[in-house]
Short mmCIF file of C-alpha atoms and ligand atoms in Angstrom, two decimals:
data_model
loop_
_atom_site.label_atom_id
_atom_site.label_comp_id
_atom_site.label_asym_id
_atom_site.label_seq_id
_atom_site.Cartn_x
_atom_site.Cartn_y
_atom_site.Cartn_z
CA MET V 15 21.62 -37.35 43.17
CA ASN V 16 25.15 -36.15 42.67
CA PHE V 17 25.77 -32.89 40.84
CA TYR V 18 26.26 -34.44 37.41
CA GLN V 19 23.09 -36.52 37.73
CA GLN V 20 21.22 -33.31 38.47
CA LEU V 21 22.66 -31.67 35.37
CA GLU V 22 22.05 -34.72 33.18
CA GLN V 23 18.42 -34.83 34.21
CA LYS V 24 18.05 -31.21 33.13
CA PHE V 25 19.88 -31.80 29.83
CA ARG V 26 17.56 -34.70 29.00
CA ASP V 27 14.41 -32.79 29.92
CA ASN V 28 15.56 -29.93 27.73
CA ALA V 29 17.22 -31.93 24.94
CA GLN V 30 15.91 -29.72 22.14
CA GLY V 31 16.74 -26.45 23.92
CA SER V 32 19.84 -24.45 22.92
CA ALA V 33 22.84 -25.08 25.14
CA LEU V 34 25.68 -23.20 23.42
CA LEU V 35 25.47 -20.32 20.97
CA LEU V 36 28.82 -20.11 19.20
CA PRO V 37 30.59 -17.68 16.89
CA GLY V 38 29.79 -18.35 13.24
CA ASP V 39 26.10 -19.03 13.97
CA GLU V 40 26.77 -22.55 15.21
CA THR V 41 24.44 -23.80 17.94
CA TRP V 42 24.62 -26.88 20.14
CA ASP V 43 21.40 -27.97 21.73
CA TYR V 44 21.40 -29.97 24.94
CA ALA V 45 21.07 -33.25 23.00
CA ASP V 46 24.30 -32.38 21.15
CA LEU V 47 26.06 -31.56 24.37
CA LEU V 48 24.86 -34.80 25.97
CA SER V 49 26.07 -36.89 23.06
CA VAL V 50 29.57 -35.36 23.11
CA ILE V 51 29.73 -35.80 26.89
CA ASP V 52 28.80 -39.47 26.45
CA ASP V 53 31.40 -39.94 23.70
CA ILE V 54 34.13 -38.54 25.86
CA ALA V 55 32.93 -40.43 28.92
CA LEU V 56 33.18 -43.69 26.95
CA LYS V 57 36.68 -42.84 25.84
CA LEU V 58 37.71 -42.10 29.43
CA LEU V 59 36.29 -45.44 30.54
CA ASP V 60 37.98 -47.20 27.59
CA MET V 61 41.27 -45.82 28.77
CA GLY V 62 40.69 -47.66 32.03
CA LEU V 63 40.21 -44.55 34.16
CA GLN V 64 38.47 -45.14 37.42
CA ARG V 65 36.37 -43.17 39.81
CA GLY V 66 38.36 -40.90 42.11
CA GLN V 67 41.35 -40.67 39.76
CA ARG V 68 42.48 -37.23 38.69
CA VAL V 69 42.38 -35.94 35.14
CA LEU V 70 44.64 -32.94 34.68
CA VAL V 71 43.34 -30.67 31.95
CA GLN V 72 45.07 -27.72 30.32
CA VAL V 73 42.98 -26.85 27.30
CA GLU V 74 41.59 -23.90 25.38
CA LYS V 75 37.96 -23.00 25.88
CA SER V 76 35.67 -24.82 23.45
CA PRO V 77 32.34 -26.67 23.54
CA GLU V 78 34.18 -30.01 23.40
CA ASN V 79 36.33 -29.03 26.34
CA LEU V 80 33.30 -28.03 28.39
CA ALA V 81 31.95 -31.49 27.54
CA LEU V 82 35.25 -32.98 28.73
CA TYR V 83 34.71 -31.40 32.17
CA LEU V 84 31.15 -32.72 32.33
CA ALA V 85 32.25 -36.19 31.13
CA ALA V 86 34.83 -36.33 33.92
CA LEU V 87 32.09 -35.56 36.46
CA LYS V 88 29.82 -38.15 34.89
CA VAL V 89 32.25 -41.02 35.34
CA GLY V 90 33.34 -39.90 38.80
CA LEU V 91 36.78 -38.59 37.92
CA VAL V 92 38.28 -35.62 39.73
CA TYR V 93 38.64 -32.75 37.28
CA VAL V 94 41.78 -30.65 37.69
CA PRO V 95 41.82 -27.64 35.36
CA LEU V 96 45.01 -25.69 34.75
CA ASN V 97 45.65 -22.24 33.37
CA THR V 98 46.57 -22.60 29.70
CA ALA V 99 49.41 -20.15 30.22
CA TYR V 100 51.39 -22.55 32.45
CA THR V 101 54.65 -23.64 30.91
CA GLU V 102 55.89 -27.20 30.72
CA LYS V 103 58.14 -26.50 33.68
CA GLU V 104 55.17 -25.35 35.77
CA LEU V 105 53.14 -28.31 34.57
CA GLU V 106 55.71 -30.67 36.08
CA TYR V 107 54.73 -29.48 39.55
CA PHE V 108 51.02 -30.09 38.93
CA ILE V 109 51.67 -33.58 37.58
CA GLU V 110 53.87 -34.35 40.55
CA ASP V 111 51.32 -32.98 43.00
CA SER V 112 47.99 -34.17 41.59
CA GLN V 113 49.24 -37.58 40.45
CA PRO V 114 46.81 -37.72 37.56
CA ALA V 115 45.75 -40.81 35.65
CA LEU V 116 45.56 -38.68 32.51
CA TYR V 117 46.84 -35.33 31.29
CA VAL V 118 44.95 -33.63 28.46
CA GLY V 119 46.42 -30.52 26.97
CA ALA V 120 48.70 -28.38 24.95
CA HIS V 121 51.96 -29.83 26.24
CA ALA V 122 51.02 -33.19 24.73
CA ARG V 123 51.18 -32.01 21.13
CA THR V 124 53.43 -34.08 18.86
CA ASP V 125 56.63 -32.00 19.14
CA VAL V 126 56.24 -31.71 22.89
CA PRO V 127 56.16 -33.05 25.56
CA SER V 128 59.82 -33.22 26.11
CA ALA V 129 61.54 -36.36 27.29
CA GLN V 130 61.83 -34.70 30.67
CA LEU V 131 58.09 -34.20 31.04
CA ARG V 132 57.52 -37.79 29.98
CA SER V 133 59.96 -39.03 32.56
CA ARG V 134 58.31 -36.94 35.26
CA SER V 135 54.77 -37.96 34.39
CA HIS V 136 55.12 -41.32 36.20
CA GLY V 137 53.56 -43.21 33.33
CA CYS V 138 50.49 -40.99 33.17
CA PRO V 139 49.26 -40.81 29.56
CA LEU V 140 49.72 -37.36 28.03
CA ILE V 141 47.24 -36.60 25.27
CA SER V 142 45.86 -33.61 23.43
CA THR V 143 42.10 -33.16 23.06
CA THR V 144 42.02 -34.01 19.39
CA LEU V 145 42.33 -37.65 20.36
CA PHE V 146 38.76 -37.52 21.61
CA SER V 147 37.28 -36.84 18.20
CA SER V 148 37.11 -40.35 16.75
CA VAL V 149 35.12 -42.02 19.49
CA GLU V 150 32.05 -44.14 18.77
CA THR V 151 28.77 -43.09 20.35
CA GLY V 152 26.65 -44.89 22.91
CA PRO V 153 25.62 -43.74 26.36
CA PRO V 154 27.87 -45.04 29.12
CA PRO V 155 26.46 -45.34 32.64
CA THR V 156 26.49 -42.31 34.90
CA GLU V 157 28.33 -43.06 38.13
CA VAL V 158 26.19 -43.07 41.22
CA LEU V 159 28.20 -41.02 43.68
CA ASP V 160 27.38 -39.48 47.00
CA SER V 161 27.69 -35.75 47.49
CA GLU V 162 30.97 -36.14 49.39
CA GLN V 163 32.68 -37.52 46.30
CA LEU V 164 35.45 -35.23 45.03
CA ALA V 165 34.45 -33.49 41.80
CA ALA V 166 37.37 -31.16 41.20
CA ILE V 167 40.63 -29.81 42.50
CA LEU V 168 41.22 -26.14 41.76
CA TYR V 169 44.76 -24.95 42.13
CA THR V 170 44.96 -21.48 43.64
CA SER V 171 47.03 -18.99 41.68
CA GLY V 172 49.73 -19.25 44.36
CA THR V 173 51.52 -15.92 44.24
CA THR V 174 53.57 -17.01 47.22
CA GLY V 175 54.84 -20.51 47.86
CA ARG V 176 53.49 -23.65 46.28
CA SER V 177 50.15 -23.57 44.53
CA LYS V 178 47.52 -25.32 46.69
CA GLY V 179 44.82 -27.63 45.31
CA ALA V 180 41.39 -26.85 46.79
CA MET V 181 39.29 -30.04 46.92
CA LEU V 182 35.63 -29.51 45.99
CA SER V 183 32.96 -32.19 46.19
CA HIS V 184 29.83 -32.76 44.12
CA GLY V 185 27.91 -31.47 47.15
CA ASN V 186 29.95 -28.23 47.20
CA LEU V 187 29.25 -27.59 43.52
CA ALA V 188 25.54 -28.39 43.78
CA ALA V 189 24.98 -26.27 46.89
CA ASN V 190 26.62 -23.20 45.36
CA ALA V 191 24.97 -23.54 41.96
CA GLU V 192 21.52 -23.84 43.55
CA ALA V 193 22.15 -20.88 45.85
CA LEU V 194 23.28 -18.71 42.91
CA CYS V 195 20.36 -19.64 40.65
CA SER V 196 18.07 -18.57 43.45
CA ALA V 197 19.99 -15.42 44.52
CA TRP V 198 20.25 -14.17 40.94
CA GLY V 199 16.69 -15.21 40.05
CA TRP V 200 17.77 -17.38 37.11
CA ARG V 201 14.95 -17.57 34.56
CA GLU V 202 14.04 -20.14 31.94
CA ASP V 203 14.48 -17.53 29.23
CA ASP V 204 17.91 -16.35 30.42
CA VAL V 205 20.82 -16.32 27.98
CA LEU V 206 24.24 -16.01 29.61
CA LEU V 207 27.06 -14.22 27.85
CA HIS V 208 30.09 -16.33 28.79
CA ALA V 209 33.48 -14.90 27.75
CA LEU V 210 35.45 -16.11 30.79
CA PRO V 211 38.14 -18.80 30.70
CA ILE V 212 37.05 -22.25 31.87
CA PHE V 213 40.14 -23.18 33.90
CA HIS V 214 39.06 -20.98 36.82
CA VAL V 215 36.22 -21.08 39.37
CA HIS V 216 34.52 -18.04 37.82
CA GLY V 217 34.02 -19.35 34.28
CA LEU V 218 33.96 -23.09 34.99
CA PHE V 219 31.67 -23.18 38.02
CA ILE V 220 29.99 -19.87 38.78
CA ALA V 221 28.99 -18.90 35.26
CA SER V 222 28.53 -22.29 33.56
CA HIS V 223 26.73 -23.98 36.43
CA CYS V 224 23.94 -21.41 36.58
CA ALA V 225 23.15 -21.91 32.90
CA LEU V 226 23.62 -25.71 32.91
CA LEU V 227 21.62 -26.36 36.06
CA MET V 228 18.70 -24.40 34.62
CA GLY V 229 19.13 -25.86 31.11
CA THR V 230 19.42 -22.38 29.59
CA PRO V 231 21.73 -21.26 26.76
CA MET V 232 25.15 -19.67 26.97
CA VAL V 233 26.78 -17.49 24.35
CA PHE V 234 30.06 -19.36 24.65
CA LEU V 235 32.93 -17.22 23.39
CA PRO V 236 36.48 -18.61 23.25
CA ARG V 237 37.91 -15.50 24.92
CA PHE V 238 37.02 -11.98 25.90
CA ASP V 239 37.23 -9.63 22.97
CA ALA V 240 35.44 -6.36 23.76
CA ALA V 241 34.28 -5.67 20.21
CA GLU V 242 32.90 -9.21 19.82
CA VAL V 243 31.19 -9.14 23.21
CA LEU V 244 29.55 -5.87 22.21
CA GLN V 245 28.06 -7.59 19.16
CA TRP V 246 26.64 -10.40 21.27
CA LEU V 247 25.21 -8.25 24.06
CA PRO V 248 21.81 -7.75 22.37
CA LYS V 249 21.32 -11.56 22.33
CA ALA V 250 21.99 -12.05 26.06
CA THR V 251 20.08 -11.38 29.28
CA VAL V 252 22.91 -11.88 31.80
CA MET V 253 26.64 -11.19 31.57
CA MET V 254 29.26 -12.29 34.08
CA GLY V 255 32.70 -10.77 33.96
CA VAL V 256 35.77 -9.54 35.77
CA PRO V 257 36.24 -5.76 36.21
CA THR V 258 38.51 -5.56 33.15
CA PHE V 259 35.59 -6.68 30.94
CA TYR V 260 33.64 -3.68 32.08
CA THR V 261 36.46 -1.15 31.71
CA ARG V 262 37.30 -2.43 28.23
CA LEU V 263 33.67 -2.30 27.11
CA LEU V 264 33.38 1.23 28.48
CA ALA V 265 36.23 2.28 26.22
CA LEU V 266 34.09 1.44 23.14
CA SER V 267 31.96 4.25 21.80
CA ASP V 268 29.13 1.90 20.70
CA LEU V 269 28.20 0.90 24.24
CA ASP V 270 24.87 2.45 25.18
CA ALA V 271 21.54 1.67 26.87
CA GLN V 272 19.96 0.65 23.58
CA ARG V 273 22.51 -2.12 23.01
CA VAL V 274 21.91 -3.69 26.42
CA GLN V 275 18.15 -3.31 26.64
CA GLN V 276 17.69 -7.12 26.70
CA ILE V 277 20.08 -7.54 29.60
CA ARG V 278 18.57 -7.90 33.03
CA LEU V 279 21.75 -8.44 35.01
CA PHE V 280 25.44 -7.55 34.83
CA ILE V 281 27.49 -9.47 37.40
CA CYS V 282 31.11 -8.79 38.33
CA GLY V 283 33.71 -10.45 40.53
CA SER V 284 37.15 -12.09 40.97
CA ALA V 285 38.76 -8.70 41.62
CA PRO V 286 37.52 -5.44 43.12
CA LEU V 287 35.26 -3.29 40.95
CA THR V 288 36.09 0.37 41.44
CA GLU V 289 33.41 2.89 42.22
CA GLN V 290 34.47 4.80 39.08
CA THR V 291 33.76 1.82 36.85
CA PHE V 292 30.47 1.10 38.63
CA LEU V 293 29.30 4.69 38.11
CA ALA V 294 30.60 4.95 34.54
CA TRP V 295 28.76 1.74 33.65
CA GLU V 296 25.55 3.05 35.16
CA ALA V 297 25.92 6.31 33.25
CA ALA V 298 26.57 4.50 29.96
CA THR V 299 23.99 1.72 30.21
CA GLY V 300 21.56 2.53 33.02
CA HIS V 301 22.60 -0.70 34.82
CA ARG V 302 24.01 -0.98 38.32
CA ILE V 303 26.50 -3.85 38.19
CA LEU V 304 25.90 -6.58 40.77
CA GLU V 305 29.26 -7.24 42.46
CA ARG V 306 29.85 -10.53 44.21
CA TYR V 307 32.79 -12.08 46.03
CA GLY V 308 34.09 -15.61 45.74
CA MET V 309 37.16 -17.80 45.59
CA SER V 310 38.40 -21.20 44.47
CA GLU V 311 37.99 -22.70 47.96
CA THR V 312 34.39 -21.62 48.53
CA ILE V 313 32.98 -20.68 45.08
CA ILE V 314 30.76 -17.69 46.04
CA ASN V 315 30.63 -16.14 49.50
CA THR V 316 28.62 -12.95 49.14
CA THR V 317 26.54 -11.12 46.59
CA ASN V 318 24.89 -7.77 46.22
CA PRO V 319 21.11 -8.11 46.07
CA LEU V 320 19.13 -8.84 42.92
CA GLU V 321 16.33 -6.67 44.28
CA GLY V 322 17.45 -3.77 46.43
CA ASP V 323 20.42 -1.50 46.59
CA ARG V 324 23.68 -2.57 44.93
CA GLN V 325 26.34 -0.45 46.53
CA PRO V 326 29.68 0.21 44.83
CA GLY V 327 32.68 -0.75 46.93
CA THR V 328 30.78 -3.49 48.76
CA VAL V 329 30.36 -7.15 47.89
CA GLY V 330 26.89 -7.51 49.41
CA PHE V 331 25.54 -10.11 51.82
CA ALA V 332 26.52 -13.68 52.69
CA LEU V 333 24.81 -16.16 50.39
CA PRO V 334 21.88 -17.90 52.10
CA GLY V 335 23.20 -21.05 53.77
CA LEU V 336 26.69 -19.64 54.28
CA GLU V 337 27.83 -18.31 57.66
CA LEU V 338 30.26 -15.41 57.49
CA ARG V 339 32.12 -13.76 60.34
CA ILE V 340 34.76 -11.08 60.64
CA ALA V 341 37.29 -12.50 63.05
CA ASN V 342 40.47 -11.70 64.91
CA ASP V 343 43.50 -14.00 64.80
CA ALA V 344 41.91 -16.27 67.39
CA GLY V 345 38.80 -16.75 65.27
CA GLU V 346 36.59 -14.64 67.54
CA ALA V 347 34.07 -12.32 65.90
CA VAL V 348 35.11 -8.65 66.14
CA PRO V 349 32.51 -5.91 66.84
CA VAL V 350 30.32 -4.76 63.93
CA GLY V 351 32.14 -2.27 61.69
CA GLU V 352 35.65 -3.34 62.71
CA ILE V 353 38.15 -4.78 60.27
CA GLY V 354 39.18 -8.41 60.58
CA THR V 355 39.64 -11.54 58.51
CA ILE V 356 36.65 -12.86 56.62
CA GLU V 357 35.88 -16.44 57.68
CA VAL V 358 33.15 -18.61 56.17
CA ARG V 359 31.46 -21.95 56.87
CA GLY V 360 28.80 -23.68 54.81
CA PRO V 361 27.87 -26.26 52.21
CA SER V 362 30.02 -24.84 49.41
CA VAL V 363 33.21 -24.58 51.46
CA PHE V 364 35.91 -27.01 50.30
CA SER V 365 37.10 -29.89 52.47
CA GLY V 366 40.80 -29.04 52.40
CA TYR V 367 43.94 -28.74 50.31
CA TRP V 368 44.99 -31.77 48.28
CA ARG V 369 47.85 -33.58 50.02
CA MET V 370 48.45 -30.64 52.37
CA PRO V 371 46.93 -31.65 55.72
CA GLU V 372 49.07 -29.16 57.58
CA LYS V 373 47.94 -26.21 55.44
CA THR V 374 44.36 -27.43 55.74
CA ARG V 375 44.61 -27.43 59.54
CA GLN V 376 46.06 -23.91 59.48
CA GLU V 377 43.29 -22.52 57.30
CA ILE V 378 40.18 -24.42 58.33
CA ARG V 379 39.41 -23.99 62.03
CA GLU V 380 38.19 -26.81 64.22
CA ASP V 381 34.69 -25.31 64.18
CA GLY V 382 34.69 -25.58 60.37
CA PHE V 383 35.24 -21.93 59.51
CA PHE V 384 37.66 -21.32 56.62
CA ILE V 385 40.04 -18.40 57.06
CA THR V 386 39.76 -16.74 53.64
CA GLY V 387 42.80 -14.47 53.98
CA ASP V 388 40.69 -11.50 52.88
CA LEU V 389 40.31 -8.56 55.24
CA GLY V 390 36.92 -6.94 55.50
CA ARG V 391 34.18 -5.45 57.61
CA VAL V 392 30.44 -5.96 57.94
CA ASP V 393 27.97 -3.14 58.64
CA GLU V 394 24.91 -3.39 60.91
CA GLY V 395 22.77 -4.59 58.04
CA GLY V 396 25.17 -7.46 57.19
CA ARG V 397 26.71 -5.84 54.12
CA VAL V 398 30.35 -6.89 53.57
CA SER V 399 33.19 -4.70 52.28
CA ILE V 400 36.65 -6.05 51.43
CA VAL V 401 39.65 -3.91 52.34
CA GLY V 402 42.38 -6.13 50.91
CA ARG V 403 44.18 -9.44 51.24
CA ALA V 404 45.75 -10.04 54.66
CA LYS V 405 49.11 -10.56 52.99
CA ASP V 406 48.78 -7.19 51.22
CA LEU V 407 48.25 -5.29 54.47
CA VAL V 408 50.91 -2.60 54.88
CA ILE V 409 52.23 -1.91 58.37
CA SER V 410 53.95 1.45 58.31
CA GLY V 411 55.46 2.87 61.47
CA GLY V 412 53.37 0.36 63.42
CA PHE V 413 50.09 1.51 61.85
CA ASN V 414 47.92 -0.69 59.65
CA VAL V 415 47.26 0.67 56.20
CA TYR V 416 44.60 -1.09 54.12
CA PRO V 417 45.63 -0.70 50.46
CA LYS V 418 42.04 -0.44 49.26
CA GLU V 419 41.44 2.75 51.20
CA VAL V 420 44.44 4.44 49.58
CA GLU V 421 43.57 3.03 46.15
CA VAL V 422 40.05 4.44 46.42
CA ALA V 423 41.49 7.89 47.24
CA LEU V 424 43.96 7.68 44.33
CA ASP V 425 41.25 6.53 41.90
CA LYS V 426 39.38 9.73 42.67
CA MET V 427 42.25 11.88 41.33
CA PRO V 428 41.35 13.12 37.83
CA GLU V 429 44.93 12.43 36.67
CA VAL V 430 44.75 8.75 37.68
CA SER V 431 43.19 6.02 35.58
CA GLU V 432 43.87 3.22 38.08
CA ALA V 433 46.10 2.55 41.04
CA ALA V 434 47.60 -0.23 43.14
CA VAL V 435 49.07 0.30 46.59
CA ILE V 436 51.80 -1.91 48.04
CA GLY V 437 54.08 -1.98 51.07
CA VAL V 438 57.82 -1.73 50.49
CA ALA V 439 60.61 -2.21 53.05
CA HIS V 440 61.65 1.10 54.58
CA PRO V 441 64.60 1.64 56.97
CA ASP V 442 62.65 3.96 59.23
CA PHE V 443 58.99 2.87 59.03
CA GLY V 444 59.49 -0.86 58.54
CA GLU V 445 57.25 -0.63 55.50
CA ALA V 446 56.27 2.39 53.46
CA VAL V 447 53.16 2.88 51.38
CA VAL V 448 54.00 2.98 47.67
CA ALA V 449 51.53 3.92 44.94
CA VAL V 450 51.75 2.48 41.45
CA VAL V 451 49.48 4.43 39.13
CA VAL V 452 48.38 4.35 35.54
CA PRO V 453 48.06 8.00 34.55
CA HIS V 454 45.44 9.25 32.11
CA GLU V 455 48.01 11.36 30.32
CA GLN V 456 51.02 12.95 31.98
CA GLU V 457 53.00 11.20 34.69
CA VAL V 458 51.57 11.65 38.16
CA THR V 459 54.07 13.03 40.69
CA LEU V 460 54.43 12.46 44.42
CA GLU V 461 53.64 16.16 44.98
CA GLN V 462 50.35 15.83 43.13
CA VAL V 463 49.46 12.77 45.21
CA ASP V 464 50.43 14.54 48.43
CA ARG V 465 48.20 17.48 47.59
CA ALA V 466 45.26 15.33 46.54
CA LEU V 467 45.34 13.06 49.60
CA ALA V 468 46.32 15.62 52.25
CA ASP V 469 42.77 16.20 53.46
CA THR V 470 41.42 12.69 52.99
CA LEU V 471 44.00 10.36 54.50
CA ALA V 472 46.11 10.39 57.65
CA ARG V 473 49.76 11.14 56.95
CA PHE V 474 50.90 7.57 57.65
CA LYS V 475 48.60 6.26 54.92
CA GLN V 476 49.91 8.58 52.25
CA PRO V 477 52.31 7.14 49.67
CA LYS V 478 56.01 7.84 50.14
CA ALA V 479 56.77 7.11 46.51
CA VAL V 480 54.76 7.05 43.30
CA PHE V 481 55.55 5.01 40.20
CA ASN V 482 53.85 5.38 36.83
CA LEU V 483 53.10 2.43 34.56
CA SER V 484 51.22 2.22 31.29
CA GLU V 485 49.22 -0.69 32.75
CA LEU V 486 49.10 -2.72 35.96
CA PRO V 487 50.29 -6.34 35.78
CA ARG V 488 47.18 -8.52 35.96
CA ASN V 489 46.58 -12.25 35.81
CA ALA V 490 44.04 -13.91 33.55
CA MET V 491 41.21 -13.10 35.97
CA GLY V 492 42.05 -9.41 36.09
CA LYS V 493 43.64 -9.51 39.55
CA VAL V 494 46.52 -7.09 40.02
CA GLN V 495 49.66 -9.12 40.70
CA LYS V 496 50.93 -7.17 43.67
CA ASN V 497 53.74 -9.65 44.26
CA LEU V 498 55.30 -8.53 40.94
CA LEU V 499 54.99 -4.88 41.97
CA ARG V 500 56.50 -5.61 45.39
CA ASP V 501 59.45 -7.34 43.70
CA ALA V 502 59.92 -4.54 41.16
CA TYR V 503 59.99 -1.77 43.76
CA ALA V 504 61.54 -3.71 46.67
CA ASN V 505 64.67 -1.55 46.80
CA THR V 506 62.98 1.84 46.56
CA PHE V 507 64.09 2.91 50.01
CA SER V 508 67.22 0.85 50.46
CA ASP V 509 70.65 2.49 50.39
CA ASP V 510 71.60 0.98 47.07
CA ALA V 511 68.36 2.08 45.39
P1 AMP P 20 40.49 -17.01 43.19
O1 AMP P 20 40.57 -18.17 44.08
O2 AMP P 20 41.51 -16.98 42.11
O3 AMP P 20 39.10 -16.84 42.64
O4 AMP P 20 40.79 -15.71 44.06
C1 AMP P 20 39.95 -15.38 45.13
C2 AMP P 20 40.25 -14.03 45.64
O5 AMP P 20 39.85 -13.01 44.71
C3 AMP P 20 39.49 -13.69 46.89
O6 AMP P 20 40.07 -14.27 48.05
C4 AMP P 20 39.55 -12.18 46.90
O7 AMP P 20 40.79 -11.73 47.41
C5 AMP P 20 39.48 -11.83 45.42
N1 AMP P 20 38.12 -11.42 45.02
C6 AMP P 20 37.16 -12.15 44.44
N2 AMP P 20 36.05 -11.41 44.23
C7 AMP P 20 36.32 -10.17 44.69
C8 AMP P 20 35.61 -8.94 44.76
N3 AMP P 20 34.37 -8.81 44.29
N4 AMP P 20 36.23 -7.88 45.34
C9 AMP P 20 37.48 -7.98 45.81
N5 AMP P 20 38.22 -9.10 45.76
C10 AMP P 20 37.65 -10.18 45.20
#
């Protein structure tokens, strides 16, 4: 069975069970979800779309749009979700690159798309989702596909160079979803609180697939709004979020152990969870957040344990079935405890980048290991810690500085709310460590940072400049956009600065 057949089987078996709990007391059961999937699948077939063709989708989160994803899987299309924030100009690249047979999304509303977008779409129909609403019902056939069949292309956020499309098969999705349901002990009475966007691996695959594969309900919120999430928490048993969800909820005075007594598991990922947030959450709710680590190309790589110690600052153990090694540039495993690049191989690892064979060869080794680009270390017990992205590594005066280590030290300062560390060109050191901090109240000075870090970090790791911001620039998944910080402070040490 391909992944959608597996899901469909579950939906049918559990037709009367709740699938989506929505704001305004609306509920979809699995029979409702199945019928909307079938409607949309028919419409896609009516439009003449064929297995293997791409459907490029840039839509708001809604039950119908979740059904659109599942309908695309059902008829064997390749689903290509896009961040709703992308402009028409950015969209042109994705149309050019993915060569879709259909675009569904905001830029197809009546006043747009522009003539230019039309001319660049190579005849691909551009429609908005509302066009799906008037379709007649009737179950279309589910494509019989093998597990190698492409299910989706996820474009990486691409902070440098062209955005790359990671190709994931039905087999990749199924393997990861099954491994997660088992690792997180998914139960028949679980209710997932889902406030993540559905254009990204976290909300679309990791969160949704656990609930769908087990036929359990999701509280399906259109976006993350801390006050609204707080209201829904008593109805859920599991919440998945990015670190910002947790920091924003912590800022609300109504968060306490009583409110989350139904919850059995808080899961966090997509960006590093600070020790401060982990501890503050435990103090407020009694729960130790389970941090896990994943990415578009591999879905989930590691997770802290369901049973056993969840340690802040670590991302846990490789998922069963996935091989993980810490390697040097030649792909050889480095000794236990040393820092190197995290490489993974296993059934959820993508097959390559769409139309980029050269990039694929550079990043997937001949032995099948994918070079994640994340730097980390593994302890004797197999527990993984991430120290930063390889491209964020700062080399100052010939010494390697791992931003995470400096950020952890800065986070411990009582004056600092959060911090990001970057490397900036320096005439003497090549690169210098620069700290960008969000202060609690008054601006944090370089002298204060010097004093606070003097006994904890070697001199070469200490920041040579400190900038204060009211907040760090983050993308939709809560990742700090260090490229923007590097651009903003690029001239800090140059003569004309
Ligand atoms: P994306 O493909 O957008 O999901 O981005 C994947 C990247 O997010 C990974 O390569 C990591 O750099 C980062 N990431 C995901 N989860 C974590 C985590 N728990 N801690 C630190 N970084 C993470």
